[in-house]
Coordinates of C-alpha atoms in Angstrom, one line a residue:
X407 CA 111.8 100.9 114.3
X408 CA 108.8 99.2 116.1
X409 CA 106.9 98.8 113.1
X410 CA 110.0 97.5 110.9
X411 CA 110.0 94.7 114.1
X412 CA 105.8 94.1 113.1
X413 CA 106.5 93.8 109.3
X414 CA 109.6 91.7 110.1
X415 CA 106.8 89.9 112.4
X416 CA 104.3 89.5 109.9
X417 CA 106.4 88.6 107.1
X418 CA 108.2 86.1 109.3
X419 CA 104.9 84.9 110.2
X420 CA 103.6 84.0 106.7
X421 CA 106.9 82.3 106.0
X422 CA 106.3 80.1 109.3
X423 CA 103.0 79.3 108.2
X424 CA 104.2 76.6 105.6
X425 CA 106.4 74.5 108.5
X426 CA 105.3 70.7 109.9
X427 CA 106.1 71.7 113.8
X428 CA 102.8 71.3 115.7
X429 CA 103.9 73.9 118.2
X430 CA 105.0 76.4 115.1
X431 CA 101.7 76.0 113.3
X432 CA 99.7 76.9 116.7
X433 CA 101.7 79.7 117.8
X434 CA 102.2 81.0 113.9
X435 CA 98.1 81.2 113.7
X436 CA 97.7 82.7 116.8
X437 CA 100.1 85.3 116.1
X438 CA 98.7 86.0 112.6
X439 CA 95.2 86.2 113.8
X440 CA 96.8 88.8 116.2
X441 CA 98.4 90.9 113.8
X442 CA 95.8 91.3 111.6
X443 CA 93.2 91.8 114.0
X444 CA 89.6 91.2 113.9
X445 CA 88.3 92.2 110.3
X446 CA 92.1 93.4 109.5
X447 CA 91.5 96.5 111.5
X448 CA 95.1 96.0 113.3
X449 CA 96.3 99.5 114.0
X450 CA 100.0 97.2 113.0
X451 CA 98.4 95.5 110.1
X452 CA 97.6 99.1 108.5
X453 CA 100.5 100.9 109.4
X454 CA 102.8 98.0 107.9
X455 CA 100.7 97.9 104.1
X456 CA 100.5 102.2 104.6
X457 CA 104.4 102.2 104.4
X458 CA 104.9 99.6 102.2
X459 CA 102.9 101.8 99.9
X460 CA 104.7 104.7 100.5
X461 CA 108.2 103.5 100.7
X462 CA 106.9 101.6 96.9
X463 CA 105.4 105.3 95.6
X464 CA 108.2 106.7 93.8
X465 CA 107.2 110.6 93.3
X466 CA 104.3 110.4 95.9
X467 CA 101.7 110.0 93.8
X468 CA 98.9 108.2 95.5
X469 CA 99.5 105.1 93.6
X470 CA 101.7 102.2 92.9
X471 CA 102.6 101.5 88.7
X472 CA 103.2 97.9 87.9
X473 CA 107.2 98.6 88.1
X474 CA 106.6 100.2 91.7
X475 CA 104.7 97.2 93.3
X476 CA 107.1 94.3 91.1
X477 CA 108.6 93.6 94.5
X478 CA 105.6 93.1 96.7
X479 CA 104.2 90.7 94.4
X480 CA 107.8 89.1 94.5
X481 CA 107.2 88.9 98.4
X482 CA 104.0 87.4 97.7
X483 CA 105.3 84.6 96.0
X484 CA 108.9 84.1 98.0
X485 CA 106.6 83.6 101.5
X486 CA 104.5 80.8 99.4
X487 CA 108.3 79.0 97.8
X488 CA 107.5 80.3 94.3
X489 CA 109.7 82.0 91.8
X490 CA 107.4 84.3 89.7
X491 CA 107.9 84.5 86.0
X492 CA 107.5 87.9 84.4
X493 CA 103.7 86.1 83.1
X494 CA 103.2 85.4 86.6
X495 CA 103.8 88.9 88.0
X496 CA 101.4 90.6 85.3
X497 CA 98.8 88.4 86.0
X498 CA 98.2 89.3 90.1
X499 CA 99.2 92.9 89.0
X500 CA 95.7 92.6 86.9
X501 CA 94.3 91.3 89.6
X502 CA 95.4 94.0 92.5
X503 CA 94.8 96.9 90.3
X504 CA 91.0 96.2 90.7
X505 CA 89.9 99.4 88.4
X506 CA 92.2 98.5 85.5
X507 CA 93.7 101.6 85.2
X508 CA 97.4 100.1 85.4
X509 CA 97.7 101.9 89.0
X510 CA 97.4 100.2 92.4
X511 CA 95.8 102.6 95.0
X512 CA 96.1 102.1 98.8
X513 CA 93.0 100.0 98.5
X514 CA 94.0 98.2 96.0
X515 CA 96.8 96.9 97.7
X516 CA 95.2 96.8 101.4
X517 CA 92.2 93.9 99.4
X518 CA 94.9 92.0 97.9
X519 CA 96.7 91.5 101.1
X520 CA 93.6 91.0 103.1
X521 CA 92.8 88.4 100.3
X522 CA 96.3 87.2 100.8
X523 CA 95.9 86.0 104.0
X524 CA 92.5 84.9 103.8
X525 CA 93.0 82.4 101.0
X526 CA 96.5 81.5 101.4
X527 CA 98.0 81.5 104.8
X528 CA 94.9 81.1 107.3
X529 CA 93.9 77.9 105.0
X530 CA 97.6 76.5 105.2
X531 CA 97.8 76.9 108.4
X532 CA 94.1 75.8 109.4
X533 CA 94.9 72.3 107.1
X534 CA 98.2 72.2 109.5
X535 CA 96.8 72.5 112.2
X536 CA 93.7 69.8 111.1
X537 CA 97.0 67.6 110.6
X538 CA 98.1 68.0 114.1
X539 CA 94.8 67.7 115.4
X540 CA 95.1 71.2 116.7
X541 CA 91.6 73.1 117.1
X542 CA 91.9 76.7 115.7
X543 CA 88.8 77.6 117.4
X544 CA 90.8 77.0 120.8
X545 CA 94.0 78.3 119.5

């Protein structure tokens, strides 16, 4: 239960992290940075992707097909406002199966969302806070 509270954290998180609130953008960024950790070494961060990928692993296989990971990439895009087309989808499954192989292993999965938040939410929510004036370095 206390990590479906941290996913429900970190999910809620990313979708605060497109908001105009100055105190919302602050406390959202701090509370990212937190659950990801330094380096994403978050014992929380971990544990959350970990069963993701094995709730998503039909068969326990040791990897995700493109039809097992459909709705994380769907999660991707809801947290960012976007409705992916089927186009869409394919294209970041190519580009979180690293090896090609049409399988998604734990790493895999674990870049992607590391790459997720380093590209997408820390930079939205750095430009919101450069809008409010808000040092992250303090934050």
């Amino acid at each position: 239960e206390k990590l479906n509270n941290q996913k429900e954290m970190g999910a809620s998180m990313a979708k605060e992290s497109f908001t105009n609130d100055v105190e919302s953008v602050q406390e959202t960024y701090q509370n990212l940075k937190q659950f990801v950790g330094p380096d994403y070494t978050s014992s929380f961060w971990y544990s959350s992707l970990l069963e993701d990928f094995d709730e998503n692993d039909d068969g326990k296989k040791g990897f995700l097909t493109r039809e097992e990971i459909d709705n994380t990439i769907e999660e991707y895009f809801g947290l960012k406002g976007i409705d992916p087309t089927p186009e869409l989808k394919d294209e970041y499954f190519k580009k979180i199966d690293r090896s090609g192989t049409g399988q998604v292993s734990f790493d895999d999965l674990y870049e992607f969302a590391k790459q997720a938040v380093e590209m997408d939410f820390l930079p939205e929510l750095e430009e919101q806070c450069k809008q409010h004036e808000i040092d992250v370095w303090t934050v």
